[in-house]
CSV table of C-alpha atoms in Angstrom, one decimal:
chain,number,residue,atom,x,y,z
A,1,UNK,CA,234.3,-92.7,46.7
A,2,UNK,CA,234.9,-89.9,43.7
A,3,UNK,CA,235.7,-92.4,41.2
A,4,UNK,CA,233.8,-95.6,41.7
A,5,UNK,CA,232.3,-98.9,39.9
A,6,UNK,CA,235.6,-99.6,37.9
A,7,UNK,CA,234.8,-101.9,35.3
A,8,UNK,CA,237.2,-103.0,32.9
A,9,UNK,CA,235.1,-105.6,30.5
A,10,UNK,CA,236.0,-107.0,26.4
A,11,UNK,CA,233.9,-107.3,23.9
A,12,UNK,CA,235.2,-108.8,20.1
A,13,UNK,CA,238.4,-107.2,19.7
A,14,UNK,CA,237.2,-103.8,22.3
A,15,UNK,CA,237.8,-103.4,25.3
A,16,UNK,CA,236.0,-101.0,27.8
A,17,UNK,CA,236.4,-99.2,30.5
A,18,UNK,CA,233.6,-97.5,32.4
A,19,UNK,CA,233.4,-95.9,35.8
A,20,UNK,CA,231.3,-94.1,38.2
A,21,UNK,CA,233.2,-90.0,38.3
A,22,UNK,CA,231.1,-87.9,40.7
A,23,UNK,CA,228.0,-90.3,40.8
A,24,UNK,CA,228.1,-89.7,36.8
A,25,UNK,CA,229.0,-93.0,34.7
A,26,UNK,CA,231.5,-92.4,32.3
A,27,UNK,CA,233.4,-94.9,29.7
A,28,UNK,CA,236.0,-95.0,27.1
A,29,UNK,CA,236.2,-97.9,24.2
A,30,UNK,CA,239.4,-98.7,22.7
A,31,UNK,CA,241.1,-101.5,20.3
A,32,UNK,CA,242.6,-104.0,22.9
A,33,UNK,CA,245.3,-104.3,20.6
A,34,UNK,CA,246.1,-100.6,22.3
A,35,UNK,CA,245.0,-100.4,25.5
A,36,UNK,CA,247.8,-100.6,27.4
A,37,UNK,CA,247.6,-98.0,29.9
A,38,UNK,CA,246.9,-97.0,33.2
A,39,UNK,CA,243.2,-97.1,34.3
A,40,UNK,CA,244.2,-95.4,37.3
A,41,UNK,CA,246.0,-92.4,35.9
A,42,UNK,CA,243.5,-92.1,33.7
A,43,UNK,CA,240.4,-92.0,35.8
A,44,UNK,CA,242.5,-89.4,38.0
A,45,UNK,CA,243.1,-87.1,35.0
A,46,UNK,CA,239.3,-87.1,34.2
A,47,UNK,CA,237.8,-86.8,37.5
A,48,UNK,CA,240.2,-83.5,37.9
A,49,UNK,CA,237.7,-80.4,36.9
A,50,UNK,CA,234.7,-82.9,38.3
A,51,UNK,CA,236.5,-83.1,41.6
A,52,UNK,CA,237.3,-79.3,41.6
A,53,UNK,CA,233.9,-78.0,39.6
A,54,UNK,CA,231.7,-78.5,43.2
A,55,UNK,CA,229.2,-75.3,43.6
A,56,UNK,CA,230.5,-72.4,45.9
A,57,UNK,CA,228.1,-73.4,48.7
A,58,UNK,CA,229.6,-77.1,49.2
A,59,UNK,CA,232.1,-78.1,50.7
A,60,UNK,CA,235.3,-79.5,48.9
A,61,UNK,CA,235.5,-82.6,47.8
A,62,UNK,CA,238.2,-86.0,48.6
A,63,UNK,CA,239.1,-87.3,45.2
A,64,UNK,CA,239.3,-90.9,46.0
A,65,UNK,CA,239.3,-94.3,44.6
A,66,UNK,CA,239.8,-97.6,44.9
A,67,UNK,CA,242.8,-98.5,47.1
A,68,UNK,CA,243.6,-101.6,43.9
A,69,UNK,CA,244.5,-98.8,41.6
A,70,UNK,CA,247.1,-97.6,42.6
A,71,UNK,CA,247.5,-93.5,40.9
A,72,UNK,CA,251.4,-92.5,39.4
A,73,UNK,CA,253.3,-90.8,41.8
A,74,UNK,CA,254.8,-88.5,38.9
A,75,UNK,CA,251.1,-87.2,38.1
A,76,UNK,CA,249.8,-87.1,42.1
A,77,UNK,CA,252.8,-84.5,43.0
A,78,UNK,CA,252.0,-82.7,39.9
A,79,UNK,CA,247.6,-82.2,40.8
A,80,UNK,CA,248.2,-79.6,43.5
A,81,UNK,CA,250.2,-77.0,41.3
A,82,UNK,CA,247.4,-78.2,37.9
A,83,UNK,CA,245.0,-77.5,40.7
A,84,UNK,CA,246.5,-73.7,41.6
A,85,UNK,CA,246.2,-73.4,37.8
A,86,UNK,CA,242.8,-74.0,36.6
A,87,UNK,CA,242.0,-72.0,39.4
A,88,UNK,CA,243.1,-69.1,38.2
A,89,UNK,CA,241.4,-69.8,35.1
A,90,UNK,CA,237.7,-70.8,35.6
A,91,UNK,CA,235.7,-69.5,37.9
A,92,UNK,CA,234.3,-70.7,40.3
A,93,UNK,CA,236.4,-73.8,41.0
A,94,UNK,CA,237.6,-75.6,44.5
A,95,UNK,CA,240.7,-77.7,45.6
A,96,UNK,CA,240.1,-81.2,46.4
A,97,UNK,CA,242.3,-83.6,48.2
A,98,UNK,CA,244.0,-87.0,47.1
A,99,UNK,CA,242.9,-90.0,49.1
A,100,UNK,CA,244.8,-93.1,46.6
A,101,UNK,CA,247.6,-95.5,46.9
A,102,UNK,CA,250.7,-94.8,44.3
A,103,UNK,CA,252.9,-96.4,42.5
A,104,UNK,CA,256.0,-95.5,40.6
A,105,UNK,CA,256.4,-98.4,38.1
A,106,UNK,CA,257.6,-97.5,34.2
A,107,UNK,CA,256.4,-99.2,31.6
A,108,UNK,CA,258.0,-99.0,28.1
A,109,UNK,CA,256.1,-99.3,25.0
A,110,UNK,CA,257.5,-98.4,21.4
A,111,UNK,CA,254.3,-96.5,20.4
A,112,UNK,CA,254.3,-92.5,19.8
A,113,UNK,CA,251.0,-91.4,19.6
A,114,UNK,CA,249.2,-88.1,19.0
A,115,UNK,CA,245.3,-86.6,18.9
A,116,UNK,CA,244.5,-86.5,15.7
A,117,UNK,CA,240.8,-84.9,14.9
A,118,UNK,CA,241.5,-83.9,11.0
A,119,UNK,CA,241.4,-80.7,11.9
A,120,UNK,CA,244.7,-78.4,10.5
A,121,UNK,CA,246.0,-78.3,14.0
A,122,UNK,CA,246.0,-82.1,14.1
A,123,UNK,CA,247.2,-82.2,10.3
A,124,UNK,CA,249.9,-80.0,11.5
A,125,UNK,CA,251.6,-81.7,14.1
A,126,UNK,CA,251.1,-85.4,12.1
A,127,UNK,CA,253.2,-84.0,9.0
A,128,UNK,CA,255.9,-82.1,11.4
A,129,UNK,CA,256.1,-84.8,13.7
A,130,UNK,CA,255.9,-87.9,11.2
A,131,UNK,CA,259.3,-89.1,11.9
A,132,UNK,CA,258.2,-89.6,15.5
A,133,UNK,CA,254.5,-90.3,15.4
A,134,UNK,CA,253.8,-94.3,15.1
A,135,UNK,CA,249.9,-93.6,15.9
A,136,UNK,CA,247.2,-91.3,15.5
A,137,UNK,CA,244.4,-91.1,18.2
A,138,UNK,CA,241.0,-90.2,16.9
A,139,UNK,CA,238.4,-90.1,19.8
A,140,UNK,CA,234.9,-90.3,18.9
A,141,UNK,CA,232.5,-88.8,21.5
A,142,UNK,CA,234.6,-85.6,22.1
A,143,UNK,CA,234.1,-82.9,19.5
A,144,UNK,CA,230.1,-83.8,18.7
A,145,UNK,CA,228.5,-85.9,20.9
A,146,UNK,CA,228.1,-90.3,20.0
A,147,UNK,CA,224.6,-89.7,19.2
A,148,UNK,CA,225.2,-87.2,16.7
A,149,UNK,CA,227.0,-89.6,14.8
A,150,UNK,CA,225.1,-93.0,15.5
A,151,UNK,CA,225.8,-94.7,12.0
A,152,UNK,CA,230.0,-93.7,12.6
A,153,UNK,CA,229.7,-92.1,9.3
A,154,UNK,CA,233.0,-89.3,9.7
A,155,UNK,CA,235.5,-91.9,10.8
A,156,UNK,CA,236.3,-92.9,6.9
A,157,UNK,CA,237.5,-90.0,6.3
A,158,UNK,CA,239.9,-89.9,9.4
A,159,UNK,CA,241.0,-92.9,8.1
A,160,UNK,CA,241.7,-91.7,4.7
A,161,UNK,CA,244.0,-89.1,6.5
A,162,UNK,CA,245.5,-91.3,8.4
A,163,UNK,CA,246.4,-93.6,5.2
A,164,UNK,CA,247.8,-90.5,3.6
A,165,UNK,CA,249.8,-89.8,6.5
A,166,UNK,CA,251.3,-93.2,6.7
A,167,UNK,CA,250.3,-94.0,10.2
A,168,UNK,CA,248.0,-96.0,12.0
A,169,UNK,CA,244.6,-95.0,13.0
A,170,UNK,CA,243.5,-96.4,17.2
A,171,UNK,CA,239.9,-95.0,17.3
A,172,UNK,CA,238.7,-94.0,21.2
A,173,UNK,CA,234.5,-94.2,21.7
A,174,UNK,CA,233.6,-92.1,24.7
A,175,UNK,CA,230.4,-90.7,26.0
A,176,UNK,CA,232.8,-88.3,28.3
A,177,UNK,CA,231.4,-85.0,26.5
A,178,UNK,CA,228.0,-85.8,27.5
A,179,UNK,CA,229.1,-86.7,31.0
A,180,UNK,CA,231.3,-83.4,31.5
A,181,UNK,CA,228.1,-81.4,30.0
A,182,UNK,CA,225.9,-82.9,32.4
A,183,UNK,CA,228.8,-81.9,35.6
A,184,UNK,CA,228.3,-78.6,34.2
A,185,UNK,CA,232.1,-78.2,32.7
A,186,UNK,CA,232.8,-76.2,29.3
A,187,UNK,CA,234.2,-78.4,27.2
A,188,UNK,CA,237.0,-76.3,26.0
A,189,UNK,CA,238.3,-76.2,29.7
A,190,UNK,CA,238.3,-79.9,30.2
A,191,UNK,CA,240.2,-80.4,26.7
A,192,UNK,CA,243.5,-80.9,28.3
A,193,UNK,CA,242.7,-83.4,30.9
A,194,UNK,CA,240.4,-85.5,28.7
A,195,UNK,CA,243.2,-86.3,26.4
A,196,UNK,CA,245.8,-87.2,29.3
A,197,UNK,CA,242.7,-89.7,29.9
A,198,UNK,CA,242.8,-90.9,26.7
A,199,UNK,CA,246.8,-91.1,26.1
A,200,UNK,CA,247.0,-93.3,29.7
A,201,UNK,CA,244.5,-95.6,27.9
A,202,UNK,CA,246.4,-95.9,24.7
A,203,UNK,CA,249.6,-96.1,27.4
A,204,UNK,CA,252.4,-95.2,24.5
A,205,UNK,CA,255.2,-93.4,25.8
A,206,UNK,CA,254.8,-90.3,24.2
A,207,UNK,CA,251.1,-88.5,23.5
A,208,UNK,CA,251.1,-85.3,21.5
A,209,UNK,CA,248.7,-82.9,22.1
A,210,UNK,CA,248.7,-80.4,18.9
A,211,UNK,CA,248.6,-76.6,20.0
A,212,UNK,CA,245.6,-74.6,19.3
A,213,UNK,CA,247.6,-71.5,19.6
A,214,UNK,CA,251.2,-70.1,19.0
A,215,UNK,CA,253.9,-69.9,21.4
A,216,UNK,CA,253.4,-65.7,21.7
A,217,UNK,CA,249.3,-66.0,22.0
A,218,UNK,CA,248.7,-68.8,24.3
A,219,UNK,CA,245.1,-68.9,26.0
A,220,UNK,CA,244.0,-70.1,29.3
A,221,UNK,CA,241.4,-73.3,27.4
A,222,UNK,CA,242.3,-75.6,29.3
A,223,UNK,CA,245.5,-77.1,27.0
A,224,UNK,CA,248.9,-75.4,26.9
A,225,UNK,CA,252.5,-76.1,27.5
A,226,UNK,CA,252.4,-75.4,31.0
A,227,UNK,CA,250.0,-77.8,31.9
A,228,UNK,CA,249.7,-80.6,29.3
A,229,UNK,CA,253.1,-81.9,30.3
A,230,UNK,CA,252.1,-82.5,33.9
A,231,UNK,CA,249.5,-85.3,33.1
A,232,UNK,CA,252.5,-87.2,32.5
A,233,UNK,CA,252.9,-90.5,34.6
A,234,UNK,CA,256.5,-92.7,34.7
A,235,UNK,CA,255.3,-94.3,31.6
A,236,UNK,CA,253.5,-92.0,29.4
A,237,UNK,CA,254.9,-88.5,28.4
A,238,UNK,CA,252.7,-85.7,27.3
A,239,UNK,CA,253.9,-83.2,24.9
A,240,UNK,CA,251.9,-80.0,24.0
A,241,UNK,CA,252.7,-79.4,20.6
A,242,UNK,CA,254.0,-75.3,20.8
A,243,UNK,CA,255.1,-73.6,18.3
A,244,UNK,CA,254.9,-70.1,16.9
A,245,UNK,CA,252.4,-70.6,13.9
A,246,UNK,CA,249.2,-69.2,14.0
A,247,UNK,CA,246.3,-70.7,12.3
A,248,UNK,CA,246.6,-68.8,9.0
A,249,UNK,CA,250.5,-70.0,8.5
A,250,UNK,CA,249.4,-73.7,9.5
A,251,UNK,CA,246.9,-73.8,6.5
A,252,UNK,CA,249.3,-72.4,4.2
A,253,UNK,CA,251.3,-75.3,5.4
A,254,UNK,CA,249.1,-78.0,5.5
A,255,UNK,CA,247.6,-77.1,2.3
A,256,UNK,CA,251.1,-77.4,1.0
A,257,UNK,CA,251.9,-80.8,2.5
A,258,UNK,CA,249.2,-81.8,0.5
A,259,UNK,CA,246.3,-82.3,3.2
A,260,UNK,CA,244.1,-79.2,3.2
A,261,UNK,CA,241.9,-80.9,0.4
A,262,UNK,CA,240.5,-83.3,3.3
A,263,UNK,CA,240.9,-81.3,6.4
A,264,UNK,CA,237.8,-82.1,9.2
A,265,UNK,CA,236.8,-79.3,11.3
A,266,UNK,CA,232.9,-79.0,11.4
A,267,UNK,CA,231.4,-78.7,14.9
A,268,UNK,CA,228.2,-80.0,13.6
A,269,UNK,CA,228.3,-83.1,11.3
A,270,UNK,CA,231.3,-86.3,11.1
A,271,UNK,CA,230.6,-86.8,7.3
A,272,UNK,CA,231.7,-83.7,5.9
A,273,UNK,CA,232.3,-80.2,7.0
A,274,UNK,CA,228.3,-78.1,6.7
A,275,UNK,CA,230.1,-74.8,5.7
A,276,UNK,CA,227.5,-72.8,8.1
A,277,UNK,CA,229.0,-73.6,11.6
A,278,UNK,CA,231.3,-70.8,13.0
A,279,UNK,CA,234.4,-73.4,13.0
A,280,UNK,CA,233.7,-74.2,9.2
A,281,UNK,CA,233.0,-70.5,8.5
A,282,UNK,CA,236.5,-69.0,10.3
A,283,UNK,CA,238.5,-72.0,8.4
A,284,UNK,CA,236.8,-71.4,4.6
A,285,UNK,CA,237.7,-67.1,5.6
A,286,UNK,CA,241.6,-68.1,6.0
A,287,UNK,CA,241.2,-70.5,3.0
A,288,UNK,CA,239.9,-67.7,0.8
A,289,UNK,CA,241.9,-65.0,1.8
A,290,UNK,CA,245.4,-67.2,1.2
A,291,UNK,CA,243.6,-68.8,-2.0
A,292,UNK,CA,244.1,-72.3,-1.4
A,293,UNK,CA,242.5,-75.4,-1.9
A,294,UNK,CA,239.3,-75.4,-1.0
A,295,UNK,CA,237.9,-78.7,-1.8
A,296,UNK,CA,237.1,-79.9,2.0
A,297,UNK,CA,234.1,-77.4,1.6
A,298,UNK,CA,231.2,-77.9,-0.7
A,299,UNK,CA,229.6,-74.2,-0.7
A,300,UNK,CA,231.3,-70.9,-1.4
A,301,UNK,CA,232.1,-68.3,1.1
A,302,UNK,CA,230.1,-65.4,0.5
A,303,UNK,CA,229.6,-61.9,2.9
A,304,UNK,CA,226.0,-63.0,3.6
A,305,UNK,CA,227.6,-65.9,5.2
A,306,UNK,CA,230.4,-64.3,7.3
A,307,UNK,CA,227.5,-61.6,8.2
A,308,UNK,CA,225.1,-63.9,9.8
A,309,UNK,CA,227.6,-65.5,12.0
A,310,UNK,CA,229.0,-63.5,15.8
A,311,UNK,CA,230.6,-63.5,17.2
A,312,UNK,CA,233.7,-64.7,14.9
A,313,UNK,CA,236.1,-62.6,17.3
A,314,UNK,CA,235.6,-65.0,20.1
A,315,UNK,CA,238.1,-64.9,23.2
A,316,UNK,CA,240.5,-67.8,21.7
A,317,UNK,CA,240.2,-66.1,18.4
A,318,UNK,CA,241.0,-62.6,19.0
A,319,UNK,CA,244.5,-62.4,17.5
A,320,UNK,CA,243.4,-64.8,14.9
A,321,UNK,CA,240.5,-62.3,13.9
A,322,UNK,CA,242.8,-58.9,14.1
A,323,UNK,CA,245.2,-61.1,11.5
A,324,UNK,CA,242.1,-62.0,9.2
A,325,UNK,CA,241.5,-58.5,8.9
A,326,UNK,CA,244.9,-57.2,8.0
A,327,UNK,CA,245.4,-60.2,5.5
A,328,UNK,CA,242.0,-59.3,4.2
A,329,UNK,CA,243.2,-55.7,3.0
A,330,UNK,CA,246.1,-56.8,1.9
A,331,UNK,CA,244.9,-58.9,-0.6
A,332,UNK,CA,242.2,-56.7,-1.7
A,333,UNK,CA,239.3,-58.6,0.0
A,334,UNK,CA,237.3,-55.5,1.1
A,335,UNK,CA,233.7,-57.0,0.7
A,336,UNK,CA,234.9,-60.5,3.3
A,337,UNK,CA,236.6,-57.4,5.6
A,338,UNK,CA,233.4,-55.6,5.5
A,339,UNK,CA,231.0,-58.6,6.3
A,340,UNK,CA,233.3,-59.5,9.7
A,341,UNK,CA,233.3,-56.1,10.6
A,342,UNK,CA,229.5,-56.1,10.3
A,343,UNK,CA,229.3,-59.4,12.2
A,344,UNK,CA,231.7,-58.4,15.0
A,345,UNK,CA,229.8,-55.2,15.3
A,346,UNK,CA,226.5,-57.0,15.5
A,347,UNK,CA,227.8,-59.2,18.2
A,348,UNK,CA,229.0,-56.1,19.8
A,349,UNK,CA,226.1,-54.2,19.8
A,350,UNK,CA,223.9,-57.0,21.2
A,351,UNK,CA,226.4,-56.9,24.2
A,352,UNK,CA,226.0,-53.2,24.8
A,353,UNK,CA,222.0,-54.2,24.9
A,354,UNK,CA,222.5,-56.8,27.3
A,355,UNK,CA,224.8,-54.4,29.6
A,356,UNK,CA,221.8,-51.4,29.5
A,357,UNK,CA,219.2,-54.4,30.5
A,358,UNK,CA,221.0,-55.3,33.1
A,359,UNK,CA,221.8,-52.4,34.9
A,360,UNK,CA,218.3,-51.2,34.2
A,361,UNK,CA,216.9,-54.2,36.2
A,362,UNK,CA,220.0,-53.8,39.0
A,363,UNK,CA,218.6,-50.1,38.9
A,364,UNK,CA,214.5,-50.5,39.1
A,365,UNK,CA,213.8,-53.6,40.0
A,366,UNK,CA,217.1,-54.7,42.3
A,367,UNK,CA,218.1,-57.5,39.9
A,368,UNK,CA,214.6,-59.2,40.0
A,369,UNK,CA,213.7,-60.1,36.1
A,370,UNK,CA,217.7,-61.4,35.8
A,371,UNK,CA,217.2,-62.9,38.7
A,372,UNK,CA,214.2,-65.3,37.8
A,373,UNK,CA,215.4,-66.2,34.3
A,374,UNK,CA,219.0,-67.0,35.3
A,375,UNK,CA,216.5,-70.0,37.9
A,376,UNK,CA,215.2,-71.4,34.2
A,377,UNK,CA,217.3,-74.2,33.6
A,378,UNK,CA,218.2,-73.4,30.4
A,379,UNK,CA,221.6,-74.6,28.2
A,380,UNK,CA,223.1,-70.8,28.7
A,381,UNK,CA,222.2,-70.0,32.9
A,382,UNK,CA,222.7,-74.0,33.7
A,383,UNK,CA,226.4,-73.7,32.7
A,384,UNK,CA,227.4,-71.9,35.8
A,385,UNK,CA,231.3,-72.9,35.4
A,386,UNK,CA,232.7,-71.5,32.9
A,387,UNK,CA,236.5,-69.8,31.4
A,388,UNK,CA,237.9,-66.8,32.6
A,389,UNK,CA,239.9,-64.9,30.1
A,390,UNK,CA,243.1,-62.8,30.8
């Protein structure tokens, strides 16, 4: 079978639930207090991208399981237009079939949860949503991996947020980053269906999913209103957070609900935010251009910095790049306008090299050199699935 080995097991006041997803094991580790869900549904939602992420040269796959967990009707006639999709986004990706048993029960629960990494897209939707929200789901094991964090040292300050918020704080272990790296699938991609697993854990009726991007600029990462809302079962509803704010306006907002001063966005380190990764870097930019508070980060932002970093107008980030610019003038900035010029133009540059390289080798040598270093198995050339940008 595709999903195999279902364990469901309790240890003090934890409960876990660990599986075998396409021969890889994979588990999630929540409160019992809160685990309420569907295994089932979620299993299904995480074994999606595994299921269709099979090399061009095999065959497709069955996505199958265990005929004693029964799948949500609602969600299984929703997989084969998610499946159409993704397709159209990464490249290259296969349809699967659905060999399970369904059901159609609704539970009801009085929970309304939401993902909450402490970033200001999280902060955003907990404020704007706090008449709704009961909950706030931090899961550990998604944006750095477990053993990057061994001694759990960020969670006190996602609790600290969560206090301020006035909501209650259900902390998710996982080691479903490492597994989804060692399938080969880019973790922005699998963002969306790895927190459908997580919310049919949790099982409240309602799971927000904050938005990464406003309404008018929405990019294909895996997570957006039109295919969030179809990981929803007959029990649990999930809502992508859209709205027409872009980053910069969501600081400004957050900073004046009072949170900015502990936001968590750091792709490298849970106890505080380094200040040299690019998602620390492109945050303190839209800080100091608005002038506002600035506490969350311990070093200054300086041109040296914003120069040695490309390429900061990635292919989520272009709009929010073009606005940094604009803003940057306008307040006078010239010397932080300069430095991202410089680094986009670096990051440019080394592209242009790349293309003349290649076509050089295409041209002498047939493709040869390219060839034998794309066999290495390197981090870069082993990542053969990847997102396709429109």
């Amino acid at each position: 079978m595709f999903v195999d080995n279902i364990e469901i097991t309790q240890t003090g006041s934890d409960t876990r639930v660990s599986a075998a997803v396409a021969g890889e094991a994979v588990w999630f580790e929540l409160p019992t207090e809160h685990f309420r869900g569907s295994v089932a549904d979620a299993l299904a939602c995480f074994a999606f991208l595994p299921a269709m992420a099979q090399a061009p040269e095999q065959a497709p796959v069955t996505l199958s399981m265990p005929k004693d967990y029964p799948v949500s009707s609602r969600l299984l006639h929703a997989i084969p237009s998610q499946q159409d999709t993704f397709a159209a986004w990464g490249s290259p990706l296969q349809r699967f079939a659905m060999d399970t048993s369904r059901h159609s029960e609704a539970r009801s629960d009085d929970r309304v949860a939401s993902s909450f990494s402490g970033g200001v897209d999280s902060l955003f939707t907990a404020h704007t949503r706090s008449q709704e929200i009961t909950h706030l789901v931090h899961i550990q094991g998604y944006e750095l991996r477990l053993d990057q964090d061994p001694e759990e040292a960020g969670i006190p300050r996602i609790k600290d947020l969560a206090e301020r918020l006035g909501k209650e704080l259900i902390v998710v272990r996982t080691n479903a980053l490492a597994v989804s790296q060692t399938l080969k699938i880019q973790r922005l991609l699998i963002f969306g269906c790895f927190m459908a697993t997580v919310a049919h854990l949790v099982g409240a009726s309602r799971f927000y999913v904050p938005s990464g991007s406003p309404l008018s600029s929405m990019a294909n990462n895996g997570s957006s209103a039109f295919t969030d809302s179809k990981w929803s079962s007959e029990s649990v509803e999930l809502v992508h957070d859209i709205n027409n704010f872009d980053r910069i306006e969501k600081m400004r907002q957050v900073s004046e609900f009072g949170y900015l001063d502990g936001v968590v966005v750091c792709q490298r380190r849970f106890d505080r935010n380094c200040c040299r990764c690019i998602k620390c870097v492109r945050t303190m930019i839209g800080i100091e251009l608005q002038g506002l508070n600035r506490e969350s980060f311990s070093d200054e932002l300086t041109p040296q910095l914003i120069r040695s970093l490309s390429p900061l107008n990635g292919k989520v980030d272009r709009e929010l790049f073009g606005r940094y610019l604009s803003l940057g003038r306008q307040v006078h900035r010239h010397d932080l306008v300069r430095a991202m010029i410089y680094a986009e133009m670096r990051y440019r540059l080394t592209g242009v090299v790349k293309d003349i390289y290649h076509l050089a080798d295409d041209f002498l040598f047939g493709g040869r050199i390219r060839a034998r270093r794309e066999a290495r198995p390197t981090k870069q050339t082993d990542r053969w699935f990847h997102i396709v940008q429109k």
